[in-house]
Coordinates of C-alpha atoms in Angstrom, one line a residue:
X1127 CA -18.1 1.9 0.8
X1128 CA -21.4 2.5 2.6
X1129 CA -19.4 4.2 5.0
X1130 CA -19.5 7.9 2.6
X1131 CA -23.3 7.9 2.7
X1132 CA -22.8 8.5 6.6
X1133 CA -22.6 11.9 8.5
X1134 CA -18.7 12.1 9.5
X1135 CA -19.9 11.7 12.8
X1136 CA -22.1 8.5 12.6
X1137 CA -19.0 7.2 10.3
X1138 CA -16.4 7.5 13.1
X1139 CA -19.3 5.4 15.5
X1140 CA -19.5 2.5 13.4
X1141 CA -15.5 2.8 12.6
X1142 CA -15.0 2.4 16.9
X1143 CA -17.5 0.0 16.7
X1144 CA -16.2 -1.7 14.4
X1145 CA -12.4 -1.7 16.0
X1146 CA -14.1 -2.2 19.3
X1147 CA -15.4 -5.9 17.8
X1148 CA -11.9 -6.2 16.1
X1149 CA -9.9 -6.4 19.3
X1150 CA -12.5 -8.5 21.0
X1151 CA -12.3 -11.2 18.4
X1152 CA -8.4 -10.8 18.2
X1153 CA -8.6 -10.0 14.7
X1154 CA -5.5 -7.8 13.8
X1155 CA -5.8 -8.6 10.2
X1156 CA -9.3 -6.8 10.6
X1157 CA -8.4 -3.7 13.0
X1158 CA -5.3 -2.7 10.9
X1159 CA -7.5 -2.9 7.9
X1160 CA -10.4 -0.2 9.6
X1161 CA -7.0 1.9 10.8
X1162 CA -6.0 2.0 7.3
X1163 CA -9.6 3.0 6.5
X1164 CA -9.8 5.8 9.2
X1165 CA -5.8 6.8 7.7
X1166 CA -7.3 7.1 4.5
X1167 CA -10.5 9.5 5.6
X1168 CA -8.5 11.2 8.0
X1169 CA -6.1 11.8 4.9
X1170 CA -8.8 12.9 2.2
X1171 CA -10.3 15.3 5.1
X1172 CA -7.1 16.8 5.6
X1173 CA -6.2 16.0 9.0
X1174 CA -2.9 14.6 9.0
X1175 CA -1.3 14.3 11.6
X1176 CA -4.5 12.0 12.9
X1177 CA -3.5 9.7 9.7
X1178 CA -0.4 9.1 10.1
X1179 CA -1.3 8.0 14.0
X1180 CA -4.1 6.1 12.1
X1181 CA -1.2 5.1 9.7
X1182 CA 0.9 3.7 12.6
X1183 CA -1.8 1.6 14.3
X1184 CA -2.3 0.2 10.9
X1185 CA 0.5 -0.8 10.6
X1186 CA 0.6 -2.2 14.6
X1187 CA -2.1 -4.4 13.3
X1188 CA -0.6 -6.0 10.4
X1189 CA 2.7 -6.3 12.0
X1190 CA 1.4 -8.7 14.6
X1191 CA -0.5 -10.4 11.9
X1192 CA 3.0 -11.3 10.3
X1193 CA 3.7 -12.4 14.0
X1194 CA 0.9 -14.8 13.9
X1195 CA 1.2 -16.4 11.8
X1196 CA 4.8 -16.8 11.3
X1197 CA 4.6 -18.7 15.0
X1198 CA 1.9 -20.7 14.1
X1199 CA 3.7 -21.6 11.0
X1200 CA 0.1 -21.1 9.1
X1201 CA 1.6 -20.4 4.8
X1202 CA 2.1 -17.9 2.5
X1203 CA -0.8 -16.8 2.3
X1204 CA -1.5 -15.4 5.0
X1205 CA 2.1 -13.9 4.4
X1206 CA 0.6 -12.2 1.9
X1207 CA -2.4 -10.4 3.0
X1208 CA 0.5 -8.9 5.2
X1209 CA 2.1 -7.8 2.3
X1210 CA -0.4 -6.6 -0.2
X1211 CA -1.7 -4.7 3.7
X1212 CA 1.6 -3.5 4.3
X1213 CA 1.8 -2.6 0.8
X1214 CA -1.6 -0.3 1.1
X1215 CA 0.5 1.5 4.1
X1216 CA 3.2 2.7 2.1
X1217 CA 1.3 3.8 0.1
X1218 CA -0.9 5.8 2.6
X1219 CA 2.0 7.2 4.5
X1220 CA 3.9 8.2 0.9
X1221 CA 0.9 10.4 -0.2
X1222 CA 0.0 11.8 3.0
X1223 CA 4.0 12.5 3.0
X1224 CA 3.4 14.0 -0.4
X1225 CA 0.6 16.0 0.3
X1226 CA 2.9 17.4 3.4
X1227 CA 5.4 19.0 0.7
X1228 CA 7.6 15.9 1.1
X1229 CA 7.2 14.3 -2.4
X1230 CA 11.2 13.8 -2.7
X1231 CA 11.2 11.4 0.9
X1232 CA 7.5 10.1 -0.8
X1233 CA 8.8 9.1 -4.0
X1234 CA 11.8 7.3 -2.0
X1235 CA 8.9 5.2 -0.4
X1236 CA 7.9 3.8 -3.1
X1237 CA 10.7 3.9 -4.9
X1238 CA 14.3 2.7 -3.1
X1239 CA 16.1 2.0 -6.2
X1240 CA 14.9 3.7 -9.7
X1241 CA 12.6 1.1 -11.7
X1242 CA 14.6 -1.0 -14.7
X1243 CA 10.0 -0.5 -16.6
X1244 CA 12.0 -1.2 -20.4
X1245 CA 13.2 -4.4 -18.7
X1246 CA 10.0 -5.3 -16.7
X1247 CA 8.0 -4.9 -19.9
X1248 CA 11.1 -6.5 -22.4
X1249 CA 10.3 -10.1 -19.6
X1250 CA 9.5 -13.3 -20.8
X1251 CA 7.2 -13.8 -17.3
X1252 CA 5.8 -10.1 -16.4
X1253 CA 4.8 -12.4 -12.7
X1254 CA 8.4 -13.1 -12.3
X1255 CA 9.9 -9.7 -12.8
X1256 CA 7.3 -7.8 -10.9
X1257 CA 8.5 -10.3 -8.1
X1258 CA 12.2 -10.0 -8.5
X1259 CA 11.3 -6.0 -8.8
X1260 CA 9.4 -6.5 -5.1
X1261 CA 11.7 -7.8 -3.8
X1262 CA 14.4 -5.5 -4.6
X1263 CA 12.6 -2.1 -3.9
X1264 CA 11.2 -4.2 0.4
X1265 CA 7.8 -4.6 -0.8
X1266 CA 7.4 -8.0 -0.8
X1267 CA 9.4 -11.0 0.8
X1268 CA 7.2 -13.8 -0.5
X1269 CA 8.1 -16.4 -3.4
X1270 CA 5.0 -15.8 -5.2
X1271 CA 3.1 -13.0 -6.4
X1272 CA -0.5 -12.7 -5.6
X1273 CA -3.0 -10.7 -7.7
X1274 CA -3.4 -8.4 -4.5
X1275 CA 0.4 -7.8 -4.7
X1276 CA 0.4 -7.5 -8.8
X1277 CA -2.3 -4.5 -7.7
X1278 CA -0.4 -2.8 -5.4
X1279 CA 2.7 -2.5 -7.9
X1280 CA 1.0 -1.2 -10.6
X1281 CA -0.4 1.8 -8.1
X1282 CA 2.8 2.4 -6.8
X1283 CA 3.4 2.5 -10.0
X1284 CA 1.4 4.6 -11.2
X1285 CA 1.2 7.1 -8.1
X1286 CA 4.8 7.6 -8.7
X1287 CA 4.8 8.3 -12.6
X1288 CA 2.5 10.5 -11.9
X1289 CA 4.2 12.7 -8.9
X1290 CA 7.2 11.9 -11.2
X1291 CA 5.8 13.9 -14.6
X1292 CA 4.2 16.6 -12.3
X1293 CA 7.5 17.6 -10.6
X1294 CA 9.7 17.2 -14.1
X1295 CA 11.9 14.8 -13.5
X1296 CA 11.5 13.0 -16.3
X1297 CA 9.4 12.7 -19.4
X1298 CA 9.8 11.2 -22.9
X1299 CA 9.7 7.5 -23.3
X1300 CA 11.0 6.4 -20.2
X1301 CA 6.4 7.8 -18.9
X1302 CA 4.9 6.4 -21.2
X1303 CA 6.9 3.1 -20.3
X1304 CA 5.9 3.7 -17.1
X1305 CA 2.8 4.1 -17.8
X1306 CA 2.3 1.0 -20.1
X1307 CA 3.8 -0.9 -17.3
X1308 CA 1.3 0.3 -14.5
X1309 CA -1.4 -0.6 -17.3
X1310 CA 0.0 -4.3 -17.8
X1311 CA 0.4 -4.8 -14.6
X1312 CA -3.2 -4.1 -13.3

């Protein structure tokens, strides 16, 4: 938010200070979020190689969050934080692939298997259907879904649907169902 109001050099200085402070405080979660922000900004500025490196750093930091929570037997809520951040990183990696022209890989990163969109929409419990689908897709291991998980799923459905439409891969009722699913989830 506020970094957009600064010059690129100033925002880089601010991010570097924040990264240093997060490392001093041994806060892998904050460090991961900062690297994710750096990766997003670099991707949007067309610095694809730098964006890829920043996203790899984010992934490593978020993986440390998971290791720390497993070692200290923390509750599932912390694991939910890991899953949300991990899904955000997957989305950014997919956008990077798509931007570099590798659309099929980008789609496979988000949808490892075809979504059973109609079945999810017809489910009596949307949250359970989304949790099961995210588990099948490899995007969560948590027994419960957080609001962040639902938001991540909605982003993934919307993003993949836009790419499917722009590539002319599907059409008609299935596309409408996919947009309806994204709308209901978010």
